[in-house]
Amino acid sequence: MIPATARTHPAFAYLRAHRGRPATWSDRYTSVFGLLVAAAVLGRPVAEALAGLARHADPARLGAGLALVAAAYAGFLALARAFGPVMLPAADAAWLVTSPLPRRAVLSRTALLLLSAAVLAGAALGLAALSVFGAPGELGVRLAAALALGVAAGVGGMATAVLGQQSPAADTRLQFLIAGMFSVAVLAAVSGSGPGRRILAAVAEAPASLGAAVAGVASVVAAFLARRAWAALDRIPARRILASSTRTARVTSAATMLDPGMLTWVAEDVHWRGRALRSRPWPRLVSRLGPAAALAWQEWLRVGRRPGRLAALFGVAALPAVCADAVGGSAPAAGVLLCGALTAAAMCTGGARRDGGDPALARMLAVDGRAATAARAVLPALLAAAWSALALAGLQAAGALPAGAWWALGPAAAPALAAGALRMARRRPVDHSMPVIDTPGGAVPTGPLIWAATGPDVALLGSLPALAALVTRPADVVPYVAAQAVAGAAVLAAFVLRSVRRARE
Amino acid sequence: MANAIITARGVGLDLGGVPVLRGVDLTAAPGEIVAVMGENGVGKSTLLRCLAGLHPSPRGEIDVLGGPPADLPDFWRHVVQAGDEPAWYPGLSVREHLELMEAVHRDARLTVGEALETFELTARADLAPLSLSTGQRQRLSLAMALLRPSRLLLLDEPERGLDAGFRRRLAAILRGYAAAGGTVVMATHDALLARDTAARVITLRAAS
């Protein structure tokens, strides 16, 4: 508990008095009315969705479903860790954290917000898990147990993240938890359709009382962790809160200015700040290949410096197969495949992105635009080729594709994916002066739309033969591979020929 | 001037309807250092951007290295612009930025080791530029600019963030560059730097 003297400190009274106007009756009426309207609109669909849970689980999709839930939980933990999670608005962080005010009192509002976020995320995870395992009987008990288990996981995970911010040892434990959840996701995806299916089916058929007992134990553990996190708030070093607050302020600024490109810069700066690097000379062979190859070599260095990210990238190459297993049909898997391969290519375009945002170094290096683009396309194409070949092999192994050299579609599409990734890296910030189009579905701002489509458009266009093959699943894939190879090479060639560095004002 | 590196006559520019430059003349010969001085907002940086071809259509006549300046690789192979906001690539160390510059420009003026020593960055060679102080980042930017070969240096407030001791060293480095035949045009607020480089001073006045 916060001591009464801390709550009544004159500084807090001053801040309360100067932070906006107090809520009026009109504000309260609007809030309550909004909640009632939301309940009226959402009540029926939610009730129908909950009633739809009263069914037996589909054993074929248990593994993939559980994999997606575990991956989502790991993502939740990773996000909490990346953001802090304890942070304050920039002004509060600068003035209050470094003041002699009781730290826990300063952070109590943040703690309440984190708890709310954890409860909501946990409840969503619990419902997702219940939709995977189904509720063959006693829907009420199973629903309550799933919600309790999800909320306990959410609150416990958030508390672990707060503890991780306080001490490096706890942060290591949090990283193990995140890695463990990703491993569970991979294990469930791999073994869910094989040896693990029987175990998962047994879990789905377990009595509701067992689920309630597990939820009870989880709630006790979560409450214990939350109590420790609450106590730790007083001991979180000010520099960690300041760092996470600055990071969040930049991310918020990027979000409010609707400039998602800034987020990549924030992430890169956060990763490299304060790191000592082992400098390596430029290989003679690369220098002999010319200025463009020397310029592009930096991407190889960067990729080599983040082996964890590379391993994670190839780890998620199983995602299209998991998606095909969980959702059924090849169209969603093809979409995931295209997104994943484009992400793989975009992972090594940091230099082009920097030159697009600030061309000062590009001018100093004075490398010919076309030669630089061609040299910079090599690594993204190689990564996209390897990732998509692996993902296609996974799809074939999962039985989503017939026999044949389907993996070859990946390398054939890779040049087009590299062109798309480089186009993404060079796109300018969102142009908010673009017109807003009124449609029956609401107003559509074209600026963000065009920004989001710049890059994926070229990748999609250049990958059409591969996507057509994945959707139609022909008996002989070779003609599609040939068409894809021609399309991929043509798109990259056209992109390189058109690439002339633009002067920026 | 028959062999001038820069000839600018009657340069004028309006930004958003506000006159920023009006009737500016500037010439610079090989081996010469020109310091453009004046109060904040008189258009020193804008003049440098005009000389670099970064403003699309200034009034007057600008000739750099025998032709109008253009933001193209061919132009930048002879001209270096530095000192505005230092730029760097993520995930590369200080030494690797210099290695990159040396690998791209094979006939570099300095070796990487010499550049690190000259710009007092040896102890910071393995750090990412983001971990450096403002002055150290400025030194890295200048080191990259002076490592590569060029005929013309356009420096926008090169003294920004540098301590007094290094400003004197920078003056010596620029004098050496000019003695080797290079031309320097720098916008600066530092009269001592202008004096120590033996620069010809051009003082701009507000256009409006």
XYZ file of C-alpha atoms in Angstrom:
713
model
C 0.000 0.000 0.000
C 1.090 3.563 -0.588
C 1.532 5.350 2.753
C -1.136 7.987 3.370
C 1.550 10.663 3.713
C 2.788 9.885 0.206
C -0.693 10.087 -1.300
C -1.306 13.469 0.310
C 2.070 14.946 -0.607
C 1.571 18.590 -1.711
C 3.275 17.808 -5.050
C 0.590 15.235 -5.934
C -2.171 17.616 -4.850
C -0.632 20.284 -7.124
C -0.383 17.877 -10.075
C -3.979 16.694 -9.575
C -5.158 20.306 -9.522
C -3.290 21.235 -12.708
C -3.847 18.103 -14.802
C -6.885 18.949 -16.900
C -10.322 19.722 -15.581
C -12.145 17.314 -13.247
C -14.793 15.053 -14.776
C -18.192 16.750 -15.045
C -21.641 15.083 -14.890
C -21.733 15.384 -18.672
C -18.469 13.414 -18.944
C -19.795 10.706 -16.652
C -23.086 10.504 -18.582
C -21.164 10.180 -21.875
C -18.974 7.406 -20.465
C -21.898 5.394 -19.078
C -23.940 5.902 -22.249
C -20.970 4.796 -24.362
C -20.599 1.626 -22.278
C -24.325 0.834 -22.582
C -24.247 1.314 -26.368
C -21.154 -0.883 -26.622
C -22.867 -3.579 -24.506
C -26.008 -3.382 -26.678
C -24.054 -3.612 -29.920
C -21.563 -6.275 -28.864
C -23.725 -8.276 -26.429
C -25.433 -10.496 -28.979
C -22.406 -11.382 -31.127
C -20.338 -12.079 -28.004
C -23.089 -14.301 -26.527
C -23.344 -16.202 -29.824
C -19.575 -16.605 -30.020
C -19.456 -17.918 -26.442
C -22.303 -20.357 -27.133
C -20.322 -21.536 -30.183
C -17.526 -22.657 -27.866
C -19.698 -25.485 -26.511
C -18.264 -28.108 -28.841
C -15.588 -30.779 -29.015
C -12.150 -29.690 -30.178
C -11.027 -30.540 -33.698
C -7.998 -32.825 -33.009
C -6.424 -31.940 -36.387
C -6.171 -28.267 -35.458
C -5.290 -28.530 -31.761
C -1.517 -28.300 -32.263
C -1.626 -25.349 -34.648
C -4.182 -23.504 -32.485
C -2.118 -23.971 -29.336
C 0.979 -22.841 -31.254
C -0.721 -19.589 -32.228
C -1.898 -18.948 -28.617
C 1.618 -19.655 -27.232
C 3.197 -17.418 -29.892
C 0.722 -14.635 -29.040
C 1.612 -14.924 -25.318
C 5.323 -14.831 -26.133
C 4.671 -11.755 -28.278
C 2.785 -10.111 -25.380
C 5.735 -10.711 -23.037
C 8.269 -9.508 -25.624
C 6.215 -6.342 -26.205
C 5.980 -5.644 -22.461
C 9.741 -6.082 -22.167
C 10.438 -3.881 -25.204
C 8.300 -1.021 -23.870
C 9.578 -1.125 -20.332
C 6.907 -1.968 -19.211
C 7.006 0.670 -16.431
C 7.030 4.080 -18.091
C 5.654 7.567 -17.684
C 4.808 10.490 -19.954
C 8.060 12.263 -20.917
C 7.470 15.270 -18.613
C 6.653 13.093 -15.577
C 9.669 10.896 -16.278
C 11.996 13.898 -16.456
C 10.651 15.727 -13.387
C 9.011 13.241 -11.033
C 11.190 10.128 -11.280
C 14.333 12.063 -10.368
C 12.553 13.951 -7.547
C 12.536 12.805 -3.902
C 8.831 11.855 -4.177
C 8.040 8.227 -3.228
C 8.694 6.238 -6.422
C 5.729 3.887 -5.945
C 3.315 6.795 -5.563
C 4.664 8.359 -8.756
C 4.227 5.042 -10.601
C 0.878 3.949 -9.131
C -1.136 5.267 -12.101
C 1.185 3.426 -14.517
C 0.825 0.259 -12.427
C -2.976 0.462 -12.685
C -2.765 0.885 -16.468
C -0.378 -2.083 -16.758
C -2.726 -4.216 -14.652
C -5.678 -3.271 -16.881
C -3.703 -4.070 -20.036
C -2.577 -7.414 -18.558
C -6.140 -8.362 -17.550
C -7.546 -7.520 -20.991
C -4.742 -9.285 -22.894
C -4.971 -12.284 -20.558
C -8.749 -12.562 -20.965
C -8.336 -12.479 -24.764
C -5.687 -15.220 -24.554
C -7.914 -17.329 -22.297
C -10.823 -17.078 -24.733
C -8.515 -17.909 -27.638
C -7.252 -20.993 -25.781
C -10.843 -22.072 -25.015
C -11.790 -21.681 -28.684
C -8.904 -24.039 -29.541
C -9.664 -26.701 -26.917
C -13.467 -26.324 -27.065
C -15.891 -26.876 -24.196
C -17.576 -30.261 -24.575
C -19.531 -29.796 -21.324
C -19.988 -27.425 -18.373
C -19.428 -24.353 -20.549
C -19.781 -21.947 -17.607
C -17.067 -23.610 -15.517
C -14.721 -24.027 -18.483
C -15.260 -20.419 -19.557
C -14.569 -19.120 -16.033
C -11.492 -21.344 -15.744
C -10.168 -20.219 -19.158
C -10.690 -16.562 -18.296
C -9.055 -17.008 -14.866
C -6.124 -18.889 -16.396
C -5.693 -16.271 -19.135
C -5.894 -13.339 -16.703
C -3.428 -15.095 -14.370
C -1.052 -15.608 -17.308
C -1.432 -11.968 -18.356
C -0.974 -10.516 -14.870
C 1.817 -12.964 -13.980
C 3.618 -12.220 -17.237
C 3.336 -8.465 -16.789
C 4.538 -8.749 -13.178
C 7.536 -10.767 -14.377
C 8.288 -8.045 -16.921
C 8.155 -5.379 -14.178
C 10.517 -7.473 -12.042
C 12.773 -7.811 -15.092
C 12.995 -4.041 -15.320
C 14.142 -3.921 -11.703
C 16.965 -6.463 -11.854
C 19.082 -8.087 -14.607
C 18.605 -11.549 -13.039
C 14.823 -11.233 -13.293
C 15.215 -9.939 -16.853
C 17.141 -13.107 -17.740
C 14.278 -15.178 -16.283
C 11.830 -13.202 -18.409
C 13.898 -13.881 -21.525
C 13.880 -17.605 -20.689
C 10.079 -17.426 -20.307
C 9.719 -15.739 -23.712
C 12.056 -18.279 -25.343
C 10.165 -21.088 -23.554
C 6.810 -19.895 -24.892
C 8.209 -19.685 -28.426
C 9.558 -23.220 -27.983
C 6.126 -24.418 -26.834
C 4.648 -22.785 -29.935
C 7.154 -24.545 -32.204
C 6.714 -27.870 -30.374
C 2.929 -27.658 -30.578
C 3.110 -26.798 -34.276
C 5.513 -29.626 -35.069
C 4.138 -32.409 -32.894
C 0.487 -31.329 -32.875
C -0.277 -33.232 -36.033
C 1.820 -36.236 -34.983
C 2.769 -37.731 -31.636
C 1.509 -34.748 -29.601
C -2.023 -34.944 -30.966
C -3.111 -37.599 -28.456
C -1.776 -35.595 -25.495
C -3.507 -32.436 -26.672
C -6.741 -34.324 -27.274
C -6.534 -35.665 -23.710
C -6.075 -32.097 -22.416
C -9.117 -30.987 -24.410
C -11.219 -33.793 -22.933
C -10.004 -33.215 -19.351
C -12.768 -32.606 -16.784
C -13.734 -28.985 -16.154
C -12.875 -29.330 -12.460
C -9.240 -30.040 -13.360
C -9.150 -26.859 -15.468
C -10.642 -24.900 -12.549
C -7.992 -26.289 -10.183
C -5.163 -25.327 -12.572
C -6.688 -21.847 -12.939
C -6.831 -21.557 -9.132
C -3.145 -22.444 -8.733
C -2.194 -20.065 -11.572
C -4.160 -17.254 -9.919
C -2.292 -17.764 -6.629
C 1.071 -17.686 -8.449
C 0.009 -14.565 -10.419
C -1.106 -12.812 -7.214
C 2.264 -13.641 -5.596
C 4.161 -12.249 -8.607
C 1.957 -9.132 -8.716
C 2.664 -8.527 -5.008
C 6.427 -8.789 -5.639
C 6.181 -6.486 -8.677
C 4.269 -3.916 -6.597
C 7.031 -4.021 -3.990
C 9.690 -3.762 -6.731
C 8.234 -0.500 -8.093
C 10.124 1.364 -5.368
C 13.440 -0.128 -6.442
C 13.373 0.201 -10.248
C 16.411 2.341 -11.151
C 15.427 5.811 -12.420
C 17.589 5.417 -15.561
C 15.576 2.366 -16.672
C 12.273 4.231 -16.269
C 13.706 7.252 -18.096
C 14.987 5.056 -20.936
C 11.665 3.246 -21.401
C 9.732 6.532 -21.144
C 11.904 8.181 -23.814
C 11.491 5.134 -26.046
C 7.732 5.117 -25.600
C 7.511 8.880 -26.194
C 9.261 8.433 -29.540
C 7.023 5.509 -30.463
C 3.923 7.505 -29.433
C 5.142 10.454 -31.459
C 5.594 8.158 -34.462
C 2.073 6.796 -33.939
C 0.407 10.203 -33.488
C 2.229 11.605 -36.519
C 1.174 8.444 -38.356
C 4.744 7.828 -39.467
C 5.330 4.111 -38.899
C 8.719 4.344 -40.644
C 10.062 6.124 -37.560
C 9.388 2.990 -35.498
C 12.115 1.114 -37.383
C 14.590 3.882 -36.564
C 13.564 3.755 -32.897
C 14.022 -0.028 -32.777
C 17.416 0.159 -34.497
C 18.678 2.952 -32.253
C 17.518 1.104 -29.128
C 19.367 -2.021 -30.218
C 22.689 -0.421 -31.143
C 22.910 2.327 -28.501
C 25.793 1.772 -26.093
C 27.052 -1.378 -27.806
C 30.744 -1.966 -28.300
C 31.237 -3.638 -31.675
C 34.103 -5.773 -32.898
C 35.227 -3.741 -35.890
C 36.040 -5.770 -38.970
C 37.955 -4.589 -42.031
C 36.155 -4.608 -45.366
C 37.159 -7.824 -47.206
C 39.554 -7.180 -50.103
C 37.395 -9.253 -52.443
C 34.366 -7.049 -51.737
C 36.401 -3.871 -52.287
C 37.694 -5.275 -55.583
C 34.125 -5.843 -56.779
C 33.601 -2.087 -56.828
C 32.143 0.762 -54.762
C 28.574 -0.592 -54.865
C 29.605 -3.976 -53.437
C 31.651 -2.216 -50.751
C 28.597 -0.116 -49.846
C 26.308 -3.179 -49.690
C 28.717 -5.182 -47.495
C 27.507 -3.349 -44.394
C 24.184 -5.259 -44.581
C 26.064 -8.582 -44.386
C 27.899 -7.292 -41.315
C 24.680 -6.200 -39.627
C 22.900 -9.484 -40.304
C 25.886 -11.392 -38.928
C 25.778 -9.279 -35.779
C 22.241 -10.318 -34.916
C 22.287 -14.145 -35.043
C 19.343 -14.356 -32.632
C 17.125 -12.388 -34.955
C 18.211 -14.547 -37.877
C 17.469 -17.728 -35.909
C 14.037 -16.372 -34.923
C 13.339 -15.522 -38.564
C 14.092 -19.056 -39.707
C 12.207 -20.418 -36.700
C 9.007 -18.767 -37.874
C 9.420 -20.295 -41.342
C 7.069 -22.968 -39.970
C 4.301 -20.358 -39.630
C 2.717 -20.871 -43.100
C 2.471 -24.613 -42.388
C 0.964 -23.928 -38.936
C -1.469 -21.490 -40.496
C -2.495 -24.006 -43.170
C -3.005 -26.589 -40.423
C -4.981 -24.269 -38.147
C -7.141 -22.400 -40.653
C -7.286 -24.818 -43.566
C -7.096 -23.824 -47.232
C -3.995 -22.604 -48.991
C -4.900 -18.918 -49.565
C -4.206 -17.746 -45.961
C -0.965 -19.780 -45.921
C 0.083 -18.120 -49.207
C -0.561 -14.699 -47.634
C 1.524 -15.585 -44.567
C 4.252 -16.921 -46.866
C 4.407 -13.689 -48.865
C 4.430 -11.529 -45.697
C 7.128 -13.690 -44.075
C 9.379 -13.712 -47.142
C 8.989 -9.947 -47.546
C 9.865 -9.511 -43.850
C 12.976 -11.660 -44.354
C 14.040 -9.474 -47.274
C 13.230 -6.236 -45.430
C 15.370 -7.305 -42.457
C 18.545 -6.447 -44.310
C 17.717 -3.108 -45.902
C 18.836 -0.866 -43.009
C 21.414 1.002 -45.118
C 18.933 1.804 -47.894
C 16.408 2.925 -45.255
C 18.930 5.303 -43.672
C 19.904 6.724 -47.061
C 16.227 7.213 -47.894
C 15.660 9.149 -44.666
C 18.910 11.119 -44.680
C 20.935 11.013 -47.907
C 23.965 12.855 -46.438
C 26.094 9.705 -46.245
C 24.939 8.495 -49.656
C 26.158 11.801 -51.102
C 29.475 11.444 -49.295
C 29.877 7.905 -50.656
C 28.802 9.012 -54.183
C 27.978 5.502 -55.413
C 25.985 5.203 -58.639
C 22.285 4.689 -57.793
C 21.642 1.701 -60.050
C 24.812 -0.137 -59.062
C 24.038 0.472 -55.366
C 20.474 -0.850 -55.745
C 21.662 -3.955 -57.585
C 24.337 -4.675 -54.960
C 21.933 -4.024 -52.098
C 19.370 -6.445 -53.585
C 21.666 -9.482 -53.299
C 21.360 -10.170 -49.565
C 17.578 -9.524 -49.304
C 17.074 -11.847 -52.276
C 19.215 -14.575 -50.679
C 17.408 -14.328 -47.337
C 13.960 -14.258 -48.952
C 14.916 -17.239 -51.129
C 16.160 -19.309 -48.190
C 13.203 -18.407 -45.966
C 10.512 -19.055 -48.561
C 12.147 -22.303 -49.740
C 12.132 -23.508 -46.120
C 8.530 -22.387 -45.578
C 7.390 -24.106 -48.793
C 9.179 -27.303 -47.753
C 7.321 -27.040 -44.424
C 3.993 -26.618 -46.219
C 4.732 -29.686 -48.325
C 5.765 -31.707 -45.278
C 2.516 -30.706 -43.543
C 0.595 -32.097 -46.507
C -0.710 -28.740 -47.695
C 1.001 -29.090 -51.090
C 1.203 -32.042 -53.546
C 4.475 -33.660 -54.607
C 6.921 -31.668 -56.719
C 9.702 -29.083 -56.467
C 7.522 -26.493 -54.722
C 10.477 -25.153 -52.758
C 11.885 -23.718 -56.028
C 9.100 -21.120 -56.114
C 10.876 -19.346 -53.229
C 14.219 -18.655 -54.936
C 12.333 -17.821 -58.154
C 10.255 -15.145 -56.384
C 13.161 -13.808 -54.298
C 14.324 -11.068 -56.734
C 10.840 -9.525 -56.757
C 10.676 -9.712 -52.948
C 14.069 -7.979 -52.719
C 12.795 -5.219 -55.028
C 9.695 -4.825 -52.815
C 11.800 -4.677 -49.646
C 14.135 -2.029 -51.109
C 11.122 -0.007 -52.291
C 9.729 -0.198 -48.745
C 13.057 0.956 -47.337
C 13.135 4.015 -49.589
C 9.549 5.191 -49.247
C 9.045 8.695 -47.969
C 7.071 9.482 -44.796
C 3.262 9.329 -44.984
C 1.894 12.238 -47.033
C -1.065 13.520 -45.013
C -1.907 16.121 -47.660
C -3.273 13.355 -49.905
C -7.075 13.433 -50.294
C -9.466 11.485 -48.079
C -11.922 9.406 -50.099
C -15.466 8.988 -48.754
C -16.694 5.433 -49.221
C -19.867 3.698 -47.974
C -17.640 2.035 -45.372
C -16.280 5.340 -44.093
C -13.572 7.850 -44.986
C -10.334 6.366 -46.355
C -7.177 8.515 -46.041
C -5.134 7.786 -49.163
C -1.799 8.994 -47.719
C -1.294 6.122 -45.223
C -2.839 3.701 -47.723
C -0.341 4.578 -50.445
C 2.508 4.522 -47.888
C 1.520 1.023 -46.737
C 1.164 -0.252 -50.303
C 4.553 1.105 -51.450
C 6.838 -1.915 -51.534
C 4.333 -4.725 -50.994
C 2.804 -3.713 -54.373
C 5.982 -4.613 -56.268
C 6.487 -7.787 -54.207
C 2.903 -8.884 -54.887
C 3.120 -8.086 -58.587
C 6.389 -9.975 -58.949
C 5.132 -13.004 -56.996
C 1.841 -13.527 -58.836
C 2.851 -16.822 -60.554
C 3.927 -18.306 -57.182
C 0.726 -17.144 -55.472
C -1.373 -18.529 -58.320
C 0.376 -21.887 -57.939
C -0.172 -21.925 -54.173
C -3.884 -21.150 -54.497
C -4.648 -23.537 -57.397
C -2.162 -26.279 -56.348
C -1.495 -27.719 -59.846
C -0.183 -31.268 -60.260
C 2.916 -30.001 -62.107
C 4.553 -26.939 -60.520
C 7.457 -26.629 -62.993
C 5.709 -24.223 -65.475
C 4.819 -21.987 -62.537
C 8.425 -22.017 -61.281
C 9.625 -20.997 -64.763
C 7.040 -18.204 -65.011
C 7.938 -17.051 -61.520
C 11.648 -16.958 -62.304
C 10.987 -14.754 -65.344
C 8.577 -12.479 -63.426
C 10.927 -12.122 -60.433
C 13.957 -11.291 -62.547
C 11.954 -8.849 -64.705
C 10.575 -6.971 -61.693
C 14.009 -6.608 -60.076
C 15.612 -5.543 -63.373
C 12.927 -2.895 -63.917
C 13.317 -1.684 -60.331
C 17.104 -1.382 -60.645
C 16.864 0.426 -63.998
C 14.380 2.937 -62.570
C 16.306 3.562 -59.360
C 18.010 6.924 -59.390
C 18.603 8.477 -56.031
C 16.230 11.370 -55.585
C 17.359 14.655 -54.170
C 15.510 15.537 -50.987
C 14.693 19.004 -49.899
C 38.420 34.291 -62.035
C 39.568 32.061 -64.877
C 40.301 28.867 -62.881
C 37.658 29.346 -60.170
C 36.184 26.256 -58.531
C 33.028 28.197 -57.603
C 31.550 31.212 -59.351
C 28.221 32.411 -57.966
C 26.711 35.715 -59.136
C 23.541 37.393 -57.938
C 22.280 34.283 -56.112
C 18.810 34.782 -54.647
C 16.236 32.464 -53.145
C 12.787 32.823 -51.565
C 11.489 30.157 -49.210
C 7.727 30.191 -48.603
C 7.520 33.666 -50.127
C 10.168 35.022 -47.738
C 13.435 36.216 -49.321
C 16.331 34.303 -47.738
C 19.144 35.204 -50.132
C 19.378 38.240 -52.376
C 22.160 39.127 -54.811
C 24.916 37.048 -53.193
C 28.238 36.833 -55.062
C 30.909 34.283 -54.172
C 33.979 32.964 -55.908
C 36.534 30.444 -54.678
C 39.774 29.382 -56.291
C 41.701 26.106 -55.877
C 43.585 26.087 -52.576
C 41.378 28.799 -51.092
C 39.308 28.722 -47.895
C 36.198 30.919 -47.795
C 34.326 31.511 -44.525
C 30.688 32.597 -44.897
C 29.674 34.432 -41.739
C 26.659 36.367 -40.515
C 23.840 36.330 -37.986
C 21.437 33.421 -37.560
C 18.963 33.246 -40.424
C 20.863 35.312 -42.993
C 21.069 32.296 -45.306
C 24.547 30.818 -44.764
C 23.344 27.199 -44.822
C 20.931 28.006 -47.659
C 23.816 29.407 -49.724
C 25.801 26.211 -49.116
C 22.815 24.125 -50.193
C 22.522 26.233 -53.359
C 26.211 25.619 -54.090
C 25.583 21.882 -53.562
C 22.649 21.875 -55.987
C 20.172 20.968 -53.269
C 17.784 23.850 -53.986
C 16.091 23.271 -57.332
C 15.944 26.763 -58.825
C 17.771 29.602 -57.110
C 18.003 32.898 -58.995
C 21.304 34.059 -60.413
C 24.161 32.079 -61.813
C 25.993 29.270 -60.009
C 28.917 27.407 -61.522
C 30.724 24.719 -59.542
C 33.638 22.812 -61.094
C 32.746 24.062 -64.545
C 28.995 23.502 -64.561
C 25.790 23.992 -62.614
C 25.751 21.913 -59.394
C 23.583 18.769 -59.497
C 22.628 16.300 -56.764
C 24.075 13.335 -58.665
C 26.894 10.848 -57.888
C 29.156 12.353 -60.583
C 29.031 15.721 -58.798
C 29.535 14.198 -55.346
C 32.648 12.338 -56.502
C 34.404 15.727 -56.463
C 32.430 17.572 -53.797
C 31.895 16.719 -50.125
C 29.232 18.309 -47.991
C 29.463 17.790 -44.218
C 28.792 19.266 -40.866
C 25.043 19.850 -40.940
C 23.652 16.978 -38.851
C 26.151 14.096 -38.682
C 24.713 10.991 -40.339
C 25.677 7.373 -39.718
C 24.596 3.821 -40.477
C 23.146 1.651 -37.695
C 25.215 -1.267 -36.431
C 28.558 -0.085 -37.792
C 31.375 1.049 -35.530
C 33.308 4.286 -35.924
C 36.215 2.409 -37.537
C 33.861 0.606 -39.916
C 32.381 3.897 -41.134
C 35.894 4.947 -42.100
C 36.611 1.482 -43.567
C 33.481 1.861 -45.696
C 34.586 5.269 -46.939
C 38.056 3.890 -47.768
C 36.620 0.825 -49.537
C 34.293 2.932 -51.700
C 36.887 5.611 -52.553
C 40.000 3.643 -53.395
C 42.360 6.638 -53.665
C 41.649 7.834 -50.116
C 43.566 10.842 -48.755
C 44.136 9.172 -45.361
C 44.283 5.607 -44.107
C 41.696 4.558 -41.532
C 44.347 4.584 -38.801
C 45.511 8.071 -39.748
C 41.950 9.385 -39.784
C 41.232 7.880 -36.339
C 44.376 9.457 -34.946
C 43.954 12.838 -36.643
C 40.377 13.182 -35.408
C 41.136 11.759 -31.929
C 38.749 8.820 -32.296
C 41.149 5.908 -31.710
C 39.785 5.196 -28.227
C 36.212 5.205 -29.580
C 36.908 3.174 -32.730
C 34.764 0.185 -31.717
C 31.716 2.115 -30.543
C 28.542 2.722 -32.530
C 28.227 6.442 -33.431
C 25.036 6.619 -31.360
C 27.158 6.050 -28.253
C 29.439 9.013 -29.000
C 29.054 12.554 -27.706
C 27.843 15.303 -30.067
C 31.387 16.569 -30.621
C 32.753 13.072 -31.275
C 30.019 12.429 -33.830
C 30.934 15.702 -35.524
C 34.573 14.587 -35.591
C 33.536 11.286 -37.197
C 31.574 13.167 -39.849
C 34.579 15.401 -40.591
C 36.926 12.400 -40.594
C 34.782 10.672 -43.236
C 34.650 13.892 -45.264
C 38.407 14.373 -45.191
C 39.387 10.719 -45.636
C 37.878 10.521 -49.122
C 39.368 12.394 -52.082
C 37.632 15.590 -53.184
C 38.237 18.967 -54.810
C 35.688 20.992 -52.861
C 34.571 20.830 -49.232
C 31.268 22.453 -48.253
C 31.136 22.601 -44.452
C 28.111 23.844 -42.537
C 29.212 24.996 -39.082
C 32.046 22.469 -38.798
C 32.860 23.819 -35.327
C 29.501 22.620 -33.922
C 30.047 20.599 -30.742
C 33.871 20.746 -30.951
C 35.989 21.866 -27.997
C 38.392 24.794 -28.356
C 41.450 22.545 -28.640
C 40.036 20.494 -31.487
C 38.850 23.615 -33.322
C 42.484 24.693 -33.580
C 43.408 21.227 -34.852
C 40.540 21.399 -37.384
C 41.928 24.713 -38.653
C 45.285 23.029 -39.257
C 43.606 20.086 -41.031
C 41.667 22.444 -43.324
C 44.798 24.467 -44.048
C 46.511 21.218 -45.042
C 43.582 20.296 -47.328
C 43.765 23.696 -49.032
C 47.554 23.518 -49.316
C 47.104 20.280 -51.295
C 44.923 22.175 -53.808
C 41.454 21.645 -52.300
C 38.873 24.401 -51.897
C 36.868 24.906 -48.709
C 33.671 26.926 -48.312
C 32.381 26.876 -44.752
C 29.486 28.574 -43.009
C 30.649 29.416 -39.508
C 29.995 31.533 -36.432
C 33.538 31.037 -35.166
C 35.720 34.049 -36.039
C 38.739 32.292 -34.502
C 38.317 29.298 -36.813
C 38.062 31.672 -39.779
C 41.230 33.449 -38.635
C 43.166 30.239 -37.883
C 42.363 28.825 -41.331
C 43.420 32.125 -42.963
C 40.023 32.140 -44.656
C 38.661 34.918 -46.840
C 35.564 36.062 -44.946
C 32.285 36.871 -46.684
C 29.658 38.350 -44.377
C 26.021 37.870 -45.366
C 23.321 40.343 -44.334
C 19.587 39.719 -43.984
C 17.856 39.677 -47.381
C 14.643 41.420 -46.279
